Structures are given as structure tokens and as C-alpha cells.
Amino acid sequence: MRANRSILLAGLVLSLVATVAPQAAAAPATCVTDGRMKAVTCADAAAATTEGYGWVWANDPAHVVGEWYSPSAPYQYSSATGGPANLVRHVGVGTYTVFVEGMSATAGITHVTAYGYDNRTRCKNTVTTPTVDGQYLTVRCYTFGGALVDSTFTASFTNLRSSYYGFGYRATNNGTVTAHNSTTNAVVHAREVLGQYKVSFKALGGNAGGTVLVTATGQTNTWCKTADWYPDTIYHHVLVRCFTPTGAPADGDFNVTFVDKGNVVGDKNPSPGLVSAYGWISTVPSAPTTWAYPLPTWTITTPMPGTRALTPSLLLTGGDFQVTAYDTTSDSCAIAYWTGVTATVQCYTAAGAPVNAPFDIAYVGEHD
């Protein structure tokens, strides 16, 4: 469906949890919010239910196996605690558990992106385990040949079910599906052919725009990306393609998020405590405005083949980046690094050669 984009442009295993995580705070007597939609907590007979979001930059890929560590504070956040309370554990080669504190047992969606300069690695979310204390996100990272490998990565989680703007997601977690649509309408999933899927968000159609994140899930080494997204009069459709490590089409499970003029965790936009931006990066020196938010748009330079330096219209103070490769090929992308001003993304063919592939990028950062 790349023609849709061309036309529009022309018109414009469960993770191990033997180590006990921090205990959740006692539930209040009634539902309360902090006023910024950072966390909503409701009491019931058993435990608190918290909707919120969090992220980490897992910056110590070779940490002692079996031991929890606290990742870099400026690059991690839990809306339930209002600060850096998350943990990461190195389970084994290429396998990690991320603990996002305070999200309780409410299911949501996880996204993961491999991180590092010249890092030919893909990472995925094998499973997300909700508990009364928080969410355990299991992450596995693979070489382009399909072998497990230790890697730095970024990961984000949200279980917000907000309706401030066009916002929807569909997560597949060990065979269990969690879906949200800000219009309260259906989220429809269809397998088209081997390795190709369409996810459609009802009542979010009508206008082109927004952005998409896709993260592979499950126990295999398949990986996934978006091939396109476009509206009709009723639905906003997201096309997803999944591949083997070497680039052959393959069936696979995945998580997918669509957002239009908002942020990928579903918080208020603008929010007093959250800054965010997204863009669709193609081959032009700035992100097309229809698929970038907020404006002014991102500026783009290409210092070398396969490497893009992106400057959005806001400061990048800590926070989290997620990247999803875009188009019908088996090219994939990762976040190389970011500074306070610029984010650098690198893309590769399935064989590992640098390539100027298009991609989607989304940023969230906590500013108080």
C-alpha cells in the first residue's frame, strides 16, 4: 500500500521473577488522579489498579546475570511513582527483564528498540507479565543471523486507555490480546498472506496523519515493521510485515500503536509533565508535516549512508525513543544515540549493509 502514501504526499517464555520487586503502595479508598493523567488509581477488594506508563534505557547489557540494576535515571520513568523507580535484570545471553513499577495488573502494550551506534541488532518483547506491583517486560535481542546477543535497548510500556486524541493499540501477549481504541470502537486484526497483516482502528479514519510503532512479540526470533498506514472513511488501517532474521516473510505476533496528534503513551497532550514528538522520516530533508507532530517539523541530515541525524522542535532531555522501520522491504532500524538536541537513527538491510530506509520515530520525555 505504498501507493496510498505516495498519493497522499502528492496531494500535500515468561520472564523469571524470583527476585522480589518493590511492593506497591496501599490502595486509597476511592479512585483518584494526580490531575495530569499520569496515574489513575482505584481501590478494590484485592489490590490497586493503576493506569499509567513508563520507560527505560537499559544501559548495562552485560550486567551480572540474575541481578537487578537501576538503569540511568534521566532515561527512565514511571508515572505511578513520578520518577526513576524501574529496574532491569540480565537473565541470560540476549535476555532481559524490565520492571516498570506501579502499573499493577492492568494489561497494556510494550515497545522495544535496539540501541547503540553501529549495532546490528534487533530487539523484541517476548512477553509482558502484569502483577500487582508492576509490569515485567521480557526483552530478547538477536543478531541479524538470529542468535541471541547482549544489547542495549530502550523499552516503553503504557496501559492508559485515554481518548484525548486519536489513539489505539493492539498487543499480543502469549496468545492473549489487549486492545484499545480512543473512540471505544473495534480494533480489527487480519492476516492477509504469509507475514503480512492489517490492523484497523474503527472510527479513526477520515484524515491522513499520525504515526505507528510496531514491536514483535513471542518466543521466536521473528521481527516486524510497518509497511504503511492510511485512512478510509471509517477505519485507520496499519499494515504490518514480519520476517525471519535473514529477511524472509514469516508469520509472527506483534504489538502495534497508532496515534494522531498526541503521544505514544496516551497521556494528555500537551501535558504539564510530559513532552513528546513523532515523525515519519523518508528521503527528504524534513519530516512530511502530515506525519509529524508537533510542528515545526523535524529536520534531517544524512552524515553517512544509513545514518540519519534528526532535530525535532523541542529539547531531548532524557526520555525515551522508539523507532519502527517503514516500507515493504526487510530493512530494519535502531536508535544509535541521542543528545539534548539531536537523535541519530541507523538502518540496515537484512544482510547488515547500511541503507537510507524510511522509518517512524517517537519521543516521550518527562519534564517537571
Short mmCIF file of C-alpha atoms in Angstrom, two decimals:
data_model
loop_
_atom_site.label_atom_id
_atom_site.label_comp_id
_atom_site.label_asym_id
_atom_site.label_seq_id
_atom_site.Cartn_x
_atom_site.Cartn_y
_atom_site.Cartn_z
CA MET A 1 0.00 0.00 0.00
CA ARG A 2 2.92 2.37 -0.52
CA ALA A 3 0.80 3.92 -3.27
CA ASN A 4 -1.53 5.29 -0.60
CA ARG A 5 1.36 7.23 0.94
CA SER A 6 2.56 8.46 -2.46
CA ILE A 7 -0.89 9.73 -3.36
CA LEU A 8 -1.30 11.48 -0.03
CA LEU A 9 2.14 13.10 -0.33
CA ALA A 10 1.39 14.18 -3.81
CA GLY A 11 -1.80 15.85 -2.61
CA LEU A 12 0.19 17.53 0.18
CA VAL A 13 8.65 -17.76 27.92
CA LEU A 14 7.52 -15.66 30.90
CA SER A 15 10.37 -13.76 32.49
CA LEU A 16 11.86 -15.08 35.72
CA VAL A 17 10.73 -13.04 38.72
CA ALA A 18 12.36 -14.85 41.61
CA THR A 19 13.86 -11.59 42.83
CA VAL A 20 11.08 -9.76 44.62
CA ALA A 21 10.25 -6.37 43.15
CA PRO A 22 9.35 -3.35 45.29
CA GLN A 23 5.93 -3.66 46.85
CA ALA A 24 3.07 -1.50 45.66
CA ALA A 25 1.69 1.16 47.94
CA ALA A 26 -1.61 0.55 49.71
CA ALA A 27 -4.67 1.48 47.69
CA PRO A 28 -6.67 4.60 48.57
CA ALA A 29 -10.33 4.32 49.38
CA THR A 30 -11.55 5.80 46.08
CA CYS A 31 -10.37 6.44 42.54
CA VAL A 32 -8.01 9.39 42.36
CA THR A 33 -5.93 11.12 39.70
CA ASP A 34 -2.92 13.38 40.05
CA GLY A 35 -4.59 15.88 37.72
CA ARG A 36 -2.25 15.29 34.79
CA MET A 37 -3.41 11.78 33.80
CA LYS A 38 -0.03 10.46 34.85
CA ALA A 39 -1.68 7.82 37.04
CA VAL A 40 -5.22 6.85 37.93
CA THR A 41 -5.57 4.57 40.96
CA CYS A 42 -8.74 2.79 42.07
CA ALA A 43 -9.24 0.59 45.13
CA ASP A 44 -10.95 -2.78 45.09
CA ALA A 45 -11.16 -5.71 47.46
CA ALA A 46 -7.85 -7.20 46.31
CA ALA A 47 -5.37 -4.57 45.17
CA ALA A 48 -4.90 -1.22 43.48
CA THR A 49 -5.41 -0.87 39.75
CA THR A 50 -3.13 1.72 38.18
CA GLU A 51 -3.16 3.02 34.65
CA GLY A 52 -0.04 4.80 33.57
CA TYR A 53 3.18 4.45 31.63
CA GLY A 54 6.90 4.14 31.96
CA TRP A 55 10.11 3.64 30.03
CA VAL A 56 13.77 2.67 30.43
CA TRP A 57 17.05 2.90 28.62
CA ALA A 58 18.63 -0.44 29.56
CA ASN A 59 22.19 0.85 29.50
CA ASP A 60 24.13 -2.10 31.02
CA PRO A 61 23.73 -5.04 28.62
CA ALA A 62 26.48 -7.16 30.24
CA HIS A 63 25.30 -6.66 33.84
CA VAL A 64 25.77 -9.60 36.26
CA VAL A 65 23.28 -12.31 35.28
CA GLY A 66 20.38 -12.61 37.72
CA GLU A 67 20.97 -9.28 39.42
CA TRP A 68 18.64 -6.29 39.20
CA TYR A 69 20.10 -2.88 38.46
CA SER A 70 18.68 0.63 38.27
CA PRO A 71 19.09 1.99 34.73
CA SER A 72 20.25 5.52 34.02
CA ALA A 73 17.92 7.85 35.94
CA PRO A 74 17.41 10.58 33.30
CA TYR A 75 16.36 7.92 30.79
CA GLN A 76 13.82 6.00 32.86
CA TYR A 77 10.45 6.93 34.34
CA SER A 78 7.32 5.52 35.98
CA SER A 79 4.21 7.68 36.03
CA ALA A 80 2.98 5.73 39.06
CA THR A 81 5.88 6.95 41.18
CA GLY A 82 6.68 10.19 39.38
CA GLY A 83 10.32 9.34 39.00
CA PRO A 84 13.03 6.78 38.21
CA ALA A 85 11.79 3.67 40.02
CA ASN A 86 12.19 1.00 37.33
CA LEU A 87 14.66 -1.90 37.30
CA VAL A 88 16.37 -4.13 34.72
CA ARG A 89 17.71 -7.67 35.15
CA HIS A 90 20.07 -9.54 32.83
CA VAL A 91 18.53 -13.03 32.69
CA GLY A 92 20.95 -14.63 30.22
CA VAL A 93 22.56 -14.02 26.85
CA GLY A 94 20.40 -11.53 24.99
CA THR A 95 17.53 -11.84 27.50
CA TYR A 96 16.38 -9.21 29.98
CA THR A 97 13.53 -8.43 32.36
CA VAL A 98 12.39 -4.82 32.74
CA PHE A 99 10.30 -4.00 35.83
CA VAL A 100 8.06 -0.93 35.40
CA GLU A 101 6.90 -0.08 38.89
CA GLY A 102 3.34 0.65 39.91
CA MET A 103 1.36 -0.28 36.79
CA SER A 104 -0.40 -3.11 38.69
CA ALA A 105 -2.12 -5.97 36.87
CA THR A 106 -3.78 -3.94 34.11
CA ALA A 107 -2.66 -5.17 30.69
CA GLY A 108 -1.25 -2.72 28.17
CA ILE A 109 1.32 -2.50 25.39
CA THR A 110 5.13 -2.70 25.26
CA HIS A 111 7.52 -1.36 22.62
CA VAL A 112 11.24 -2.09 22.35
CA THR A 113 14.03 -0.69 20.14
CA ALA A 114 17.66 -1.82 19.91
CA TYR A 115 20.12 0.93 20.87
CA GLY A 116 23.74 1.62 20.01
CA TYR A 117 25.97 3.04 17.30
CA ASP A 118 26.72 0.54 14.53
CA ASN A 119 24.66 -2.01 16.49
CA ARG A 120 23.29 -4.52 14.02
CA THR A 121 20.78 -5.96 16.47
CA ARG A 122 17.01 -6.30 16.66
CA CYS A 123 15.13 -6.50 19.97
CA LYS A 124 11.60 -7.67 20.75
CA ASN A 125 9.17 -8.09 23.65
CA THR A 126 8.70 -11.83 24.14
CA VAL A 127 6.07 -11.43 26.86
CA THR A 128 4.72 -8.84 29.33
CA THR A 129 3.70 -10.11 32.77
CA PRO A 130 1.32 -7.92 34.81
CA THR A 131 1.47 -8.19 38.61
CA VAL A 132 0.01 -6.18 41.48
CA ASP A 133 3.41 -4.50 41.94
CA GLY A 134 4.15 -3.58 38.33
CA GLN A 135 4.77 -4.85 34.84
CA TYR A 136 7.55 -7.27 33.94
CA LEU A 137 8.63 -6.81 30.31
CA THR A 138 10.74 -9.64 28.90
CA VAL A 139 13.07 -8.46 26.13
CA ARG A 140 15.22 -10.55 23.81
CA CYS A 141 17.80 -9.21 21.37
CA TYR A 142 19.14 -11.01 18.30
CA THR A 143 21.88 -10.65 15.74
CA PHE A 144 20.88 -10.34 12.10
CA GLY A 145 21.67 -14.04 11.86
CA GLY A 146 19.10 -14.84 14.55
CA ALA A 147 21.38 -15.63 17.53
CA LEU A 148 20.71 -14.16 20.97
CA VAL A 149 23.13 -11.35 21.79
CA ASP A 150 23.55 -8.91 24.67
CA SER A 151 22.47 -5.41 23.64
CA THR A 152 21.49 -2.04 24.99
CA PHE A 153 17.85 -1.15 24.23
CA THR A 154 15.01 1.20 25.01
CA ALA A 155 11.62 -0.07 26.22
CA SER A 156 8.31 1.62 26.97
CA PHE A 157 5.01 0.47 28.44
CA THR A 158 1.57 2.03 28.75
CA ASN A 159 -1.82 0.77 29.86
CA LEU A 160 -3.60 4.11 29.53
CA ARG A 161 -6.96 3.87 27.78
CA SER A 162 -7.31 7.55 27.01
CA SER A 163 -9.35 9.45 24.43
CA TYR A 164 -7.69 12.88 24.27
CA TYR A 165 -6.87 12.35 20.56
CA GLY A 166 -6.76 9.53 18.05
CA PHE A 167 -5.03 6.76 19.98
CA GLY A 168 -5.20 3.00 19.72
CA TYR A 169 -3.17 -0.12 20.22
CA ARG A 170 -3.31 -3.89 19.92
CA ALA A 171 -0.95 -6.10 21.92
CA THR A 172 -0.48 -9.87 21.61
CA ASN A 173 0.92 -11.38 24.79
CA ASN A 174 1.35 -15.18 24.91
CA GLY A 175 -1.84 -15.59 22.90
CA THR A 176 -3.82 -13.00 24.88
CA VAL A 177 -4.89 -9.86 23.02
CA THR A 178 -5.24 -6.45 24.66
CA ALA A 179 -6.74 -3.68 22.53
CA HIS A 180 -7.68 -0.04 22.96
CA ASN A 181 -9.37 2.44 20.65
CA SER A 182 -9.89 6.02 21.80
CA THR A 183 -13.29 6.02 20.07
CA THR A 184 -14.31 2.85 22.02
CA ASN A 185 -14.89 1.13 18.67
CA ALA A 186 -13.36 -2.09 17.36
CA VAL A 187 -9.74 -2.89 16.63
CA VAL A 188 -9.73 -5.44 13.80
CA HIS A 189 -6.80 -7.77 13.06
CA ALA A 190 -6.48 -9.72 9.80
CA ARG A 191 -3.76 -11.93 8.38
CA GLU A 192 -3.53 -11.28 4.64
CA VAL A 193 -0.76 -13.62 3.41
CA LEU A 194 2.40 -15.10 4.92
CA GLY A 195 3.96 -12.48 7.17
CA GLN A 196 1.52 -9.72 6.21
CA TYR A 197 -1.20 -8.29 8.47
CA LYS A 198 -3.68 -5.44 8.64
CA VAL A 199 -4.80 -3.86 11.93
CA SER A 200 -7.74 -1.46 11.56
CA PHE A 201 -8.94 1.08 14.12
CA LYS A 202 -12.63 1.81 13.60
CA ALA A 203 -13.82 5.44 13.65
CA LEU A 204 -10.26 6.78 13.43
CA GLY A 205 -10.44 7.12 9.66
CA GLY A 206 -11.08 10.18 7.54
CA ASN A 207 -7.78 12.05 7.66
CA ALA A 208 -4.22 11.05 6.85
CA GLY A 209 -1.58 11.55 9.51
CA GLY A 210 -0.29 10.21 12.78
CA THR A 211 2.44 7.70 13.42
CA VAL A 212 2.82 3.98 14.06
CA LEU A 213 5.02 1.82 16.28
CA VAL A 214 5.40 -1.94 15.78
CA THR A 215 7.27 -4.37 18.05
CA ALA A 216 7.48 -8.13 17.53
CA THR A 217 6.34 -10.37 20.41
CA GLY A 218 6.57 -14.08 21.19
CA GLN A 219 9.29 -16.65 21.72
CA THR A 220 10.77 -16.87 18.21
CA ASN A 221 13.39 -14.64 16.56
CA THR A 222 10.99 -13.14 14.02
CA TRP A 223 10.77 -9.36 13.85
CA CYS A 224 8.17 -6.95 12.47
CA LYS A 225 7.80 -3.47 10.98
CA THR A 226 5.11 -1.30 9.41
CA ALA A 227 4.55 -1.34 5.65
CA ASP A 228 2.08 1.58 5.62
CA TRP A 229 -0.82 3.22 7.40
CA TYR A 230 -3.70 5.08 5.80
CA PRO A 231 -7.36 6.01 6.40
CA ASP A 232 -10.58 5.29 4.62
CA THR A 233 -13.83 6.98 5.62
CA ILE A 234 -14.28 4.74 8.68
CA TYR A 235 -11.04 2.99 9.64
CA HIS A 236 -7.40 3.86 10.01
CA HIS A 237 -5.51 0.85 8.68
CA VAL A 238 -1.99 -0.18 9.70
CA LEU A 239 -0.13 -2.68 7.52
CA VAL A 240 2.45 -4.84 9.31
CA ARG A 241 5.07 -7.18 7.86
CA CYS A 242 7.06 -9.78 9.79
CA PHE A 243 10.29 -11.53 8.78
CA THR A 244 12.83 -14.13 9.75
CA PRO A 245 16.20 -12.72 10.87
CA THR A 246 17.55 -13.08 7.33
CA GLY A 247 14.61 -11.25 5.75
CA ALA A 248 12.18 -13.93 4.55
CA PRO A 249 8.46 -13.30 5.21
CA ALA A 250 7.27 -15.12 8.35
CA ASP A 251 4.14 -15.18 10.46
CA GLY A 252 4.60 -13.61 13.88
CA ASP A 253 2.87 -11.89 16.75
CA PHE A 254 3.37 -8.18 17.37
CA ASN A 255 2.30 -5.09 19.25
CA VAL A 256 1.10 -2.07 17.27
CA THR A 257 0.28 1.50 18.33
CA PHE A 258 -1.36 4.24 16.25
CA VAL A 259 -1.53 7.85 17.43
CA ASP A 260 -2.56 11.07 15.71
CA LYS A 261 -1.54 14.47 17.14
CA GLY A 262 -0.75 13.05 20.54
CA ASN A 263 1.89 10.88 22.15
CA VAL A 264 2.54 7.16 22.03
CA VAL A 265 1.83 6.59 25.75
CA GLY A 266 -1.64 8.15 25.63
CA ASP A 267 -1.16 10.99 28.12
CA LYS A 268 -2.76 14.42 27.81
CA ASN A 269 -1.26 16.47 25.03
CA PRO A 270 0.15 18.86 25.93
CA SER A 271 0.70 17.57 29.46
CA PRO A 272 2.25 19.64 32.26
CA GLY A 273 4.77 16.88 32.90
CA LEU A 274 5.32 15.27 29.51
CA VAL A 275 6.89 16.39 26.26
CA SER A 276 6.62 14.33 23.10
CA ALA A 277 7.14 14.31 19.36
CA TYR A 278 6.91 11.95 16.43
CA GLY A 279 7.82 11.93 12.75
CA TRP A 280 7.80 9.84 9.60
CA ILE A 281 11.30 10.06 8.15
CA SER A 282 11.65 9.41 4.42
CA THR A 283 14.25 10.76 1.97
CA VAL A 284 13.52 14.48 2.16
CA PRO A 285 15.41 16.94 4.43
CA SER A 286 12.44 17.36 6.77
CA ALA A 287 9.66 15.11 8.00
CA PRO A 288 6.41 15.49 5.99
CA THR A 289 4.16 17.68 8.10
CA THR A 290 1.12 15.42 7.80
CA TRP A 291 3.01 12.69 9.64
CA ALA A 292 4.95 14.82 12.13
CA TYR A 293 3.85 16.39 15.42
CA PRO A 294 4.23 18.94 16.88
CA LEU A 295 5.23 21.48 14.26
CA PRO A 296 7.65 22.92 13.22
CA THR A 297 8.70 19.61 11.81
CA TRP A 298 11.88 17.59 12.30
CA THR A 299 14.94 18.50 10.23
CA ILE A 300 17.08 15.68 8.84
CA THR A 301 20.68 15.27 7.75
CA THR A 302 22.45 12.16 6.44
CA PRO A 303 26.09 12.27 7.61
CA MET A 304 26.79 8.86 6.05
CA PRO A 305 24.81 6.11 4.29
CA GLY A 306 22.26 4.54 6.60
CA THR A 307 22.68 7.17 9.33
CA ARG A 308 20.15 9.98 9.91
CA ALA A 309 20.60 12.83 12.37
CA LEU A 310 17.19 14.22 13.38
CA THR A 311 16.46 17.50 15.11
CA PRO A 312 12.90 17.99 16.38
CA SER A 313 11.43 21.26 17.61
CA LEU A 314 11.99 20.51 21.31
CA LEU A 315 14.78 19.67 23.72
CA LEU A 316 15.52 15.98 24.17
CA THR A 317 16.15 15.89 27.91
CA GLY A 318 16.42 12.22 28.88
CA GLY A 319 13.24 10.39 27.96
CA ASP A 320 12.67 7.53 25.54
CA PHE A 321 12.86 6.94 21.79
CA GLN A 322 11.13 4.17 19.87
CA VAL A 323 11.83 3.51 16.18
CA THR A 324 9.95 1.37 13.65
CA ALA A 325 11.23 0.75 10.13
CA TYR A 326 8.76 1.58 7.34
CA ASP A 327 8.14 0.06 3.88
CA THR A 328 7.68 -3.38 2.36
CA THR A 329 11.35 -4.42 2.39
CA SER A 330 13.24 -6.33 5.10
CA ASP A 331 15.28 -3.26 6.10
CA SER A 332 15.31 -2.53 9.85
CA CYS A 333 16.34 0.42 12.03
CA ALA A 334 17.64 1.15 15.53
CA ILE A 335 18.29 4.22 17.65
CA ALA A 336 22.04 4.89 17.69
CA TYR A 337 22.03 7.61 20.37
CA TRP A 338 20.52 10.98 21.23
CA THR A 339 21.79 14.18 22.76
CA GLY A 340 19.83 17.13 24.13
CA VAL A 341 19.19 18.36 20.60
CA THR A 342 19.60 15.57 18.06
CA ALA A 343 18.65 11.89 17.74
CA THR A 344 20.60 9.57 15.45
CA VAL A 345 18.99 6.54 13.79
CA GLN A 346 20.75 3.85 11.75
CA CYS A 347 19.12 1.46 9.29
CA TYR A 348 20.38 -1.72 7.65
CA THR A 349 19.42 -4.28 5.07
CA ALA A 350 18.77 -7.82 6.29
CA ALA A 351 22.38 -8.60 5.34
CA GLY A 352 23.63 -5.77 7.58
CA ALA A 353 24.55 -3.19 4.94
CA PRO A 354 23.76 0.47 5.80
CA VAL A 355 20.72 1.77 3.92
CA ASN A 356 18.77 5.04 3.93
CA ALA A 357 15.49 3.33 4.80
CA PRO A 358 12.36 5.25 5.84
CA PHE A 359 11.14 4.87 9.43
CA ASP A 360 8.82 6.16 12.13
CA ILE A 361 10.26 7.70 15.28
CA ALA A 362 8.55 8.73 18.52
CA TYR A 363 9.89 10.51 21.61
CA VAL A 364 8.48 10.97 25.10
CA GLY A 365 10.26 12.78 27.92
CA GLU A 366 9.32 13.70 31.47
CA HIS A 367 9.72 17.38 32.32
CA ASP A 368 8.55 18.76 35.67
#
